[in-house]
Amino acid sequence: MKGIQKERFTDLAWTKGDFNKSTISCSQTTLSNWMYCLKYHLAPYLKFKKEGDSISFNAGTFVHDYFQAILIGIYKIEDVEAKFRNFIKGKNYSENDQAKAEFLADRITGYVQNHLDALKEISGKSFPKGWDKEKPFSDWYNEQYMKKTLGVACEGFIDCFNDEFKMYSEHKNRFGSVKKNPNPLTQKKKPYTYVRPQKINSPQFTHCIQTAVYSKHFNHEYKPHLIYGYDDHYKIFDAKNCWELSPEGINYFFNKFIQINIQRQEMLRIADGSIKKLAMMIGIDWSDIRHYKRNFMLKSIDEGDIKKLENFYENL
C-alpha cells in the first residue's frame, strides 16, 4: 500500500491576476506557445464568443464517442450512419464544412468499425473482455526542469484501457478534405470532390505526448497503443513497431511534456499576473492570424474576435 502523499497546491503563477489556470492537459501542451496563450489565456480574457461549428472536431467527437459506446455494449454499428446524419443536421457549417460532412456521412461507419477492429487485433480472442473507456486521471509530477518542479496538476481521460490485460489505447481519426470540383462539366452536380487523407508512417508529436503522459499514469506497467482510424483501414503503433512508444521514446516525450509546461509556468511567473506582459513575451504569428480561415485551429473563431485580438496588441 502506498503511503499518504503530501497534499499539493497549484503554483500561484498559474492563477495570479489575469490568469486562472488551475489544471493543464496533454493536448494543451503540444500547442505552440502563442497558440496556447491565445486559446487558454487571451480568449477568456478578451471574452471571445463560442467558436463556430467545425466538422472535423464534430466528426472526431462522434466517432470517438460512438465506437466507445459500442465497445461497452450501448450502441450498435448498424445505427452509426443514421445517427451521424441526424447529429450534423443542426450544425451551422460553412459551405466547405457542409460538403465535407456529407462525404464523411458516407464513410462514418467505416471509421467507427476500424477503431473497434484495431482493438480486436491488439486483444486477440479475448476481445472485448476487460475493455473500458474514458479513464479519468489527475496527476502531479516531481520531475524537474531548470531546477523547477511543475506546480499544477495534469488532468484528462484515457480513451480505452484494459486493467485485466494491462494495456491502453489512444485513438485518432484521419479524415480527408474537400476541394472545389475543377471539372466544369460536373461542377453543377458535384461542386466538391473528396481528397483522401495520406497514410501515416509515424505518430504525430502531439499524440506521442499524450501517450507518454498516460503511460506515466499507469506507472509504465500498461502496454501503450496509438491507433489511427481511416474509413477503410487502421494503423496501430506500439512498442514493437514504433520507437516513439518504446520505453526510451515514452521517457523522451514525457520529458518534453515536463519541459514545455515548466517553461510556461516560469513565463507566467515573470508576467506576474499580467496578461499584457505575457502577450508581449510570447508574441503572435500574424501570418496565421491574417489568414486564420486557412488554419485548422483558428478558422472557427468569430471574425469580430480576430479584430478584438488585433486591437489588444495594437494597444499594449
CSV table of C-alpha atoms in Angstrom, one decimal:
chain,number,residue,atom,x,y,z
A,1,MET,CA,0.0,0.0,0.0
A,2,LYS,CA,1.3,3.4,-0.9
A,3,GLY,CA,2.0,5.9,1.9
A,4,ILE,CA,-0.1,9.0,2.4
A,5,GLN,CA,1.2,11.6,-0.2
A,6,LYS,CA,1.8,15.2,0.7
A,7,GLU,CA,-1.0,17.5,-0.5
A,8,ARG,CA,-0.1,19.6,-3.4
A,9,PHE,CA,-1.3,23.1,-4.3
A,10,THR,CA,-1.4,24.9,-7.7
A,11,ASP,CA,1.5,27.3,-8.1
A,12,LEU,CA,0.3,30.9,-7.9
A,13,ALA,CA,2.0,31.7,-11.2
A,14,TRP,CA,-1.0,29.9,-12.9
A,15,THR,CA,-3.8,31.7,-11.1
A,16,LYS,CA,-2.5,35.2,-10.2
A,17,GLY,CA,-4.1,38.3,-11.5
A,18,ASP,CA,-5.4,37.9,-15.1
A,19,PHE,CA,-4.6,34.1,-15.1
A,20,ASN,CA,-7.0,31.4,-13.9
A,21,LYS,CA,-5.5,28.1,-14.9
A,22,SER,CA,-5.9,25.5,-12.2
A,23,THR,CA,-5.0,22.5,-14.4
A,24,ILE,CA,-3.3,21.6,-17.6
A,25,SER,CA,-3.8,18.8,-20.2
A,26,CYS,CA,-1.8,16.8,-22.7
A,27,SER,CA,-3.4,18.4,-25.7
A,28,GLN,CA,-2.8,21.9,-24.5
A,29,THR,CA,0.9,21.1,-24.0
A,30,THR,CA,1.6,20.4,-27.7
A,31,LEU,CA,0.3,23.8,-28.9
A,32,SER,CA,2.8,26.4,-29.9
A,33,ASN,CA,3.3,28.9,-27.1
A,34,TRP,CA,1.4,31.7,-28.9
A,35,MET,CA,-1.5,29.4,-29.8
A,36,TYR,CA,-1.6,28.2,-26.2
A,37,CYS,CA,-1.6,31.8,-24.9
A,38,LEU,CA,-4.4,32.7,-27.4
A,39,LYS,CA,-6.7,29.7,-26.6
A,40,TYR,CA,-6.3,29.5,-22.9
A,41,HIS,CA,-5.4,33.0,-21.7
A,42,LEU,CA,-6.3,35.7,-24.3
A,43,ALA,CA,-9.6,34.2,-25.5
A,44,PRO,CA,-11.2,34.1,-22.0
A,45,TYR,CA,-9.6,37.5,-21.0
A,46,LEU,CA,-11.0,39.2,-24.2
A,47,LYS,CA,-14.3,37.3,-23.8
A,48,PHE,CA,-14.3,35.6,-27.2
A,49,LYS,CA,-17.5,34.2,-28.4
A,50,LYS,CA,-18.0,30.4,-28.5
A,51,GLU,CA,-16.3,29.1,-31.6
A,52,GLY,CA,-18.4,28.1,-34.6
A,53,ASP,CA,-19.1,24.5,-35.6
A,54,SER,CA,-16.3,22.5,-37.1
A,55,ILE,CA,-17.0,19.3,-39.0
A,56,SER,CA,-13.5,17.9,-38.2
A,57,PHE,CA,-14.0,18.4,-34.4
A,58,ASN,CA,-17.6,17.3,-34.5
A,59,ALA,CA,-16.9,14.1,-36.6
A,60,GLY,CA,-13.9,13.3,-34.4
A,61,THR,CA,-16.0,13.5,-31.3
A,62,PHE,CA,-18.8,11.5,-32.8
A,63,VAL,CA,-16.5,8.6,-33.9
A,64,HIS,CA,-14.8,8.6,-30.6
A,65,ASP,CA,-18.0,8.5,-28.5
A,66,TYR,CA,-19.7,6.1,-30.7
A,67,PHE,CA,-17.1,3.4,-31.0
A,68,GLN,CA,-16.6,3.5,-27.3
A,69,ALA,CA,-20.3,3.1,-26.7
A,70,ILE,CA,-20.3,0.1,-29.0
A,71,LEU,CA,-17.3,-1.3,-27.2
A,72,ILE,CA,-19.2,-1.4,-23.9
A,73,GLY,CA,-22.4,-2.6,-25.4
A,74,ILE,CA,-24.6,0.5,-25.5
A,75,TYR,CA,-24.9,1.2,-29.3
A,76,LYS,CA,-24.9,-0.9,-32.4
A,77,ILE,CA,-22.7,-0.5,-35.5
A,78,GLU,CA,-25.8,-0.7,-37.8
A,79,ASP,CA,-27.1,2.6,-36.4
A,80,VAL,CA,-23.9,4.7,-37.0
A,81,GLU,CA,-24.7,6.4,-40.3
A,82,ALA,CA,-28.2,7.4,-39.4
A,83,LYS,CA,-27.1,8.7,-36.0
A,84,PHE,CA,-24.4,10.7,-37.6
A,85,ARG,CA,-26.6,12.3,-40.3
A,86,ASN,CA,-29.0,13.3,-37.5
A,87,PHE,CA,-26.1,14.6,-35.4
A,88,ILE,CA,-24.9,17.0,-38.2
A,89,LYS,CA,-28.4,18.3,-39.1
A,90,GLY,CA,-28.5,21.1,-36.5
A,91,LYS,CA,-24.9,22.3,-37.1
A,92,ASN,CA,-24.2,25.6,-38.7
A,93,TYR,CA,-21.3,24.7,-41.0
A,94,SER,CA,-19.6,26.8,-43.6
A,95,GLU,CA,-20.2,25.7,-47.2
A,96,ASN,CA,-16.9,23.8,-47.3
A,97,ASP,CA,-17.5,22.0,-44.0
A,98,GLN,CA,-21.1,21.1,-45.1
A,99,ALA,CA,-19.7,19.4,-48.2
A,100,LYS,CA,-17.1,17.6,-46.0
A,101,ALA,CA,-19.9,16.5,-43.6
A,102,GLU,CA,-21.8,14.8,-46.5
A,103,PHE,CA,-18.7,13.0,-47.7
A,104,LEU,CA,-17.9,11.8,-44.1
A,105,ALA,CA,-21.5,10.6,-43.6
A,106,ASP,CA,-21.0,8.1,-46.4
A,107,ARG,CA,-17.8,6.9,-44.6
A,108,ILE,CA,-18.5,7.3,-40.9
A,109,THR,CA,-19.4,3.6,-40.3
A,110,GLY,CA,-16.0,2.6,-41.6
A,111,TYR,CA,-14.3,4.9,-39.1
A,112,VAL,CA,-16.2,3.6,-36.2
A,113,GLN,CA,-15.7,-0.1,-37.2
A,114,ASN,CA,-12.0,0.3,-37.8
A,115,HIS,CA,-11.4,1.6,-34.3
A,116,LEU,CA,-13.2,-1.5,-33.0
A,117,ASP,CA,-11.3,-3.8,-35.3
A,118,ALA,CA,-8.0,-2.3,-34.2
A,119,LEU,CA,-8.8,-3.0,-30.5
A,120,LYS,CA,-9.8,-6.5,-31.5
A,121,GLU,CA,-6.4,-7.0,-33.2
A,122,ILE,CA,-4.4,-6.0,-30.1
A,123,SER,CA,-6.7,-8.0,-27.8
A,124,GLY,CA,-6.8,-11.3,-29.7
A,125,LYS,CA,-9.5,-13.8,-28.9
A,126,SER,CA,-10.3,-12.2,-25.6
A,127,PHE,CA,-11.9,-9.1,-27.2
A,128,PRO,CA,-13.9,-7.2,-25.9
A,129,LYS,CA,-13.2,-8.7,-22.4
A,130,GLY,CA,-11.8,-6.3,-19.9
A,131,TRP,CA,-12.1,-3.1,-22.0
A,132,ASP,CA,-13.5,0.1,-20.7
A,133,LYS,CA,-13.5,3.8,-21.7
A,134,GLU,CA,-12.5,7.2,-20.6
A,135,LYS,CA,-10.4,6.6,-17.5
A,136,PRO,CA,-10.1,9.9,-15.6
A,137,PHE,CA,-6.8,11.0,-14.1
A,138,SER,CA,-5.4,14.0,-12.2
A,139,ASP,CA,-1.7,13.7,-11.6
A,140,TRP,CA,1.1,15.7,-10.1
A,141,TYR,CA,4.8,15.2,-11.1
A,142,ASN,CA,8.1,15.5,-9.2
A,143,GLU,CA,10.4,15.7,-12.3
A,144,GLN,CA,12.4,18.9,-12.5
A,145,TYR,CA,13.5,21.2,-15.4
A,146,MET,CA,15.6,24.3,-14.8
A,147,LYS,CA,15.7,23.2,-11.2
A,148,LYS,CA,11.9,23.8,-11.0
A,149,THR,CA,9.0,21.4,-10.4
A,150,LEU,CA,5.7,21.7,-12.2
A,151,GLY,CA,3.2,23.2,-9.8
A,152,VAL,CA,0.0,22.3,-11.5
A,153,ALA,CA,-1.9,19.0,-12.0
A,154,CYS,CA,-2.4,17.4,-15.4
A,155,GLU,CA,-6.0,16.2,-15.9
A,156,GLY,CA,-7.7,14.3,-18.6
A,157,PHE,CA,-9.3,11.0,-19.8
A,158,ILE,CA,-7.6,8.0,-21.3
A,159,ASP,CA,-9.5,6.8,-24.3
A,160,CYS,CA,-9.6,3.0,-23.7
A,161,PHE,CA,-8.0,0.8,-21.2
A,162,ASN,CA,-7.9,-2.8,-20.1
A,163,ASP,CA,-6.9,-3.4,-16.5
A,164,GLU,CA,-7.0,-7.2,-16.8
A,165,PHE,CA,-4.5,-7.4,-19.7
A,166,LYS,CA,-2.7,-4.2,-18.7
A,167,MET,CA,-2.9,-2.2,-21.9
A,168,TYR,CA,-4.4,1.1,-23.1
A,169,SER,CA,-5.1,2.8,-26.4
A,170,GLU,CA,-5.3,6.4,-27.7
A,171,HIS,CA,-7.5,6.8,-30.8
A,172,LYS,CA,-7.2,9.4,-33.6
A,173,ASN,CA,-9.0,9.8,-36.9
A,174,ARG,CA,-7.5,10.6,-40.3
A,175,PHE,CA,-10.2,12.5,-42.1
A,176,GLY,CA,-9.9,13.6,-45.7
A,177,SER,CA,-10.5,17.1,-47.0
A,178,VAL,CA,-12.7,18.6,-49.7
A,179,LYS,CA,-11.9,21.0,-52.6
A,180,LYS,CA,-13.9,22.7,-55.3
A,181,ASN,CA,-14.5,20.4,-58.3
A,182,PRO,CA,-12.3,21.8,-61.1
A,183,ASN,CA,-14.3,20.0,-63.9
A,184,PRO,CA,-16.8,22.4,-65.4
A,185,LEU,CA,-18.8,19.5,-66.9
A,186,THR,CA,-19.6,18.1,-63.4
A,187,GLN,CA,-19.4,21.1,-61.2
A,188,LYS,CA,-23.1,21.7,-61.0
A,189,LYS,CA,-23.9,18.2,-60.0
A,190,LYS,CA,-20.8,17.7,-57.8
A,191,PRO,CA,-19.5,21.1,-56.7
A,192,TYR,CA,-16.9,19.5,-54.3
A,193,THR,CA,-14.6,16.5,-54.5
A,194,TYR,CA,-13.2,14.4,-51.6
A,195,VAL,CA,-9.5,14.1,-51.1
A,196,ARG,CA,-8.4,11.0,-49.2
A,197,PRO,CA,-6.0,11.5,-46.3
A,198,GLN,CA,-2.4,10.5,-46.6
A,199,LYS,CA,-1.3,7.3,-44.9
A,200,ILE,CA,0.6,8.0,-41.7
A,201,ASN,CA,4.0,6.4,-41.3
A,202,SER,CA,4.9,7.6,-37.8
A,203,PRO,CA,2.8,9.0,-34.9
A,204,GLN,CA,2.3,12.7,-34.5
A,205,PHE,CA,4.2,14.6,-31.8
A,206,THR,CA,1.0,15.7,-30.1
A,207,HIS,CA,-0.2,12.1,-29.8
A,208,CYS,CA,3.2,10.9,-28.5
A,209,ILE,CA,3.0,13.4,-25.7
A,210,GLN,CA,-0.5,12.2,-24.7
A,211,THR,CA,0.6,8.5,-24.8
A,212,ALA,CA,3.6,9.2,-22.7
A,213,VAL,CA,1.6,11.0,-20.0
A,214,TYR,CA,-0.9,8.1,-19.9
A,215,SER,CA,2.0,5.6,-19.5
A,216,LYS,CA,3.3,7.7,-16.6
A,217,HIS,CA,-0.2,7.5,-15.0
A,218,PHE,CA,-0.1,3.7,-15.3
A,219,ASN,CA,3.5,3.7,-13.8
A,220,HIS,CA,4.7,2.2,-17.2
A,221,GLU,CA,3.0,-1.1,-16.4
A,222,TYR,CA,0.5,-1.0,-19.2
A,223,LYS,CA,1.3,-1.5,-22.9
A,224,PRO,CA,0.7,1.6,-25.0
A,225,HIS,CA,-1.1,1.6,-28.3
A,226,LEU,CA,-1.8,4.6,-30.6
A,227,ILE,CA,-4.5,3.9,-33.2
A,228,TYR,CA,-5.2,5.9,-36.3
A,229,GLY,CA,-8.6,5.2,-37.9
A,230,TYR,CA,-9.4,5.7,-41.6
A,231,ASP,CA,-12.7,4.8,-43.3
A,232,ASP,CA,-11.2,1.7,-45.0
A,233,HIS,CA,-8.3,0.6,-42.7
A,234,TYR,CA,-6.5,1.4,-39.5
A,235,LYS,CA,-2.9,1.8,-38.3
A,236,ILE,CA,-1.7,0.6,-34.9
A,237,PHE,CA,1.6,1.9,-33.4
A,238,ASP,CA,3.0,0.1,-30.4
A,239,ALA,CA,6.4,-0.5,-28.8
A,240,LYS,CA,7.2,-3.3,-31.3
A,241,ASN,CA,6.9,-1.2,-34.5
A,242,CYS,CA,7.5,2.4,-33.2
A,243,TRP,CA,10.4,3.9,-31.3
A,244,GLU,CA,8.1,6.7,-30.0
A,245,LEU,CA,6.2,4.1,-28.0
A,246,SER,CA,9.2,2.2,-26.7
A,247,PRO,CA,10.3,2.8,-23.1
A,248,GLU,CA,13.0,5.2,-24.4
A,249,GLY,CA,10.5,7.0,-26.6
A,250,ILE,CA,7.9,7.3,-23.8
A,251,ASN,CA,10.5,8.7,-21.5
A,252,TYR,CA,11.6,11.2,-24.2
A,253,PHE,CA,8.2,12.5,-24.8
A,254,PHE,CA,7.2,12.7,-21.1
A,255,ASN,CA,10.3,14.8,-20.5
A,256,LYS,CA,9.2,17.1,-23.3
A,257,PHE,CA,5.8,17.4,-21.6
A,258,ILE,CA,7.6,18.5,-18.4
A,259,GLN,CA,9.9,20.9,-20.1
A,260,ILE,CA,7.2,22.7,-22.1
A,261,ASN,CA,4.9,23.2,-19.1
A,262,ILE,CA,7.6,24.3,-16.7
A,263,GLN,CA,8.8,26.8,-19.3
A,264,ARG,CA,5.2,28.1,-19.5
A,265,GLN,CA,4.9,28.2,-15.7
A,266,GLU,CA,8.1,30.4,-15.5
A,267,MET,CA,6.8,32.7,-18.2
A,268,LEU,CA,3.6,33.1,-16.2
A,269,ARG,CA,5.7,33.8,-13.1
A,270,ILE,CA,7.6,36.5,-15.0
A,271,ALA,CA,4.4,38.0,-16.2
A,272,ASP,CA,3.3,38.3,-12.6
A,273,GLY,CA,-0.4,38.1,-13.2
A,274,SER,CA,-0.4,40.5,-16.2
A,275,ILE,CA,-1.9,39.2,-19.5
A,276,LYS,CA,-0.2,42.1,-21.3
A,277,LYS,CA,3.2,41.1,-20.1
A,278,LEU,CA,2.6,37.5,-21.2
A,279,ALA,CA,1.4,38.7,-24.6
A,280,MET,CA,4.5,40.8,-25.1
A,281,MET,CA,6.8,37.9,-24.1
A,282,ILE,CA,5.2,35.3,-26.3
A,283,GLY,CA,4.1,37.4,-29.3
A,284,ILE,CA,1.8,36.0,-32.0
A,285,ASP,CA,2.1,34.7,-35.6
A,286,TRP,CA,0.4,37.4,-37.6
A,287,SER,CA,0.7,35.5,-40.8
A,288,ASP,CA,-1.6,32.8,-39.3
A,289,ILE,CA,-3.9,35.5,-37.9
A,290,ARG,CA,-4.2,37.3,-41.2
A,291,HIS,CA,-5.1,34.0,-42.9
A,292,TYR,CA,-7.0,32.5,-40.0
A,293,LYS,CA,-9.6,30.8,-42.2
A,294,ARG,CA,-6.9,28.5,-43.5
A,295,ASN,CA,-5.7,27.4,-40.1
A,296,PHE,CA,-7.4,24.4,-38.6
A,297,MET,CA,-7.1,25.7,-35.1
A,298,LEU,CA,-8.3,29.3,-35.8
A,299,LYS,CA,-10.9,29.0,-38.6
A,300,SER,CA,-13.9,28.7,-36.2
A,301,ILE,CA,-13.0,31.9,-34.3
A,302,ASP,CA,-15.5,34.7,-34.9
A,303,GLU,CA,-14.2,37.5,-37.2
A,304,GLY,CA,-15.1,40.1,-34.6
A,305,ASP,CA,-12.9,38.3,-32.1
A,306,ILE,CA,-10.0,38.3,-34.5
A,307,LYS,CA,-10.4,42.1,-34.7
A,308,LYS,CA,-10.6,42.3,-30.9
A,309,LEU,CA,-7.3,40.4,-30.7
A,310,GLU,CA,-5.6,42.8,-33.1
A,311,ASN,CA,-6.9,45.8,-31.2
A,312,PHE,CA,-5.5,44.3,-28.0
A,313,TYR,CA,-2.0,44.0,-29.4
A,314,GLU,CA,-2.2,47.5,-31.0
A,315,ASN,CA,-2.9,49.0,-27.6
A,316,LEU,CA,-0.5,47.1,-25.4
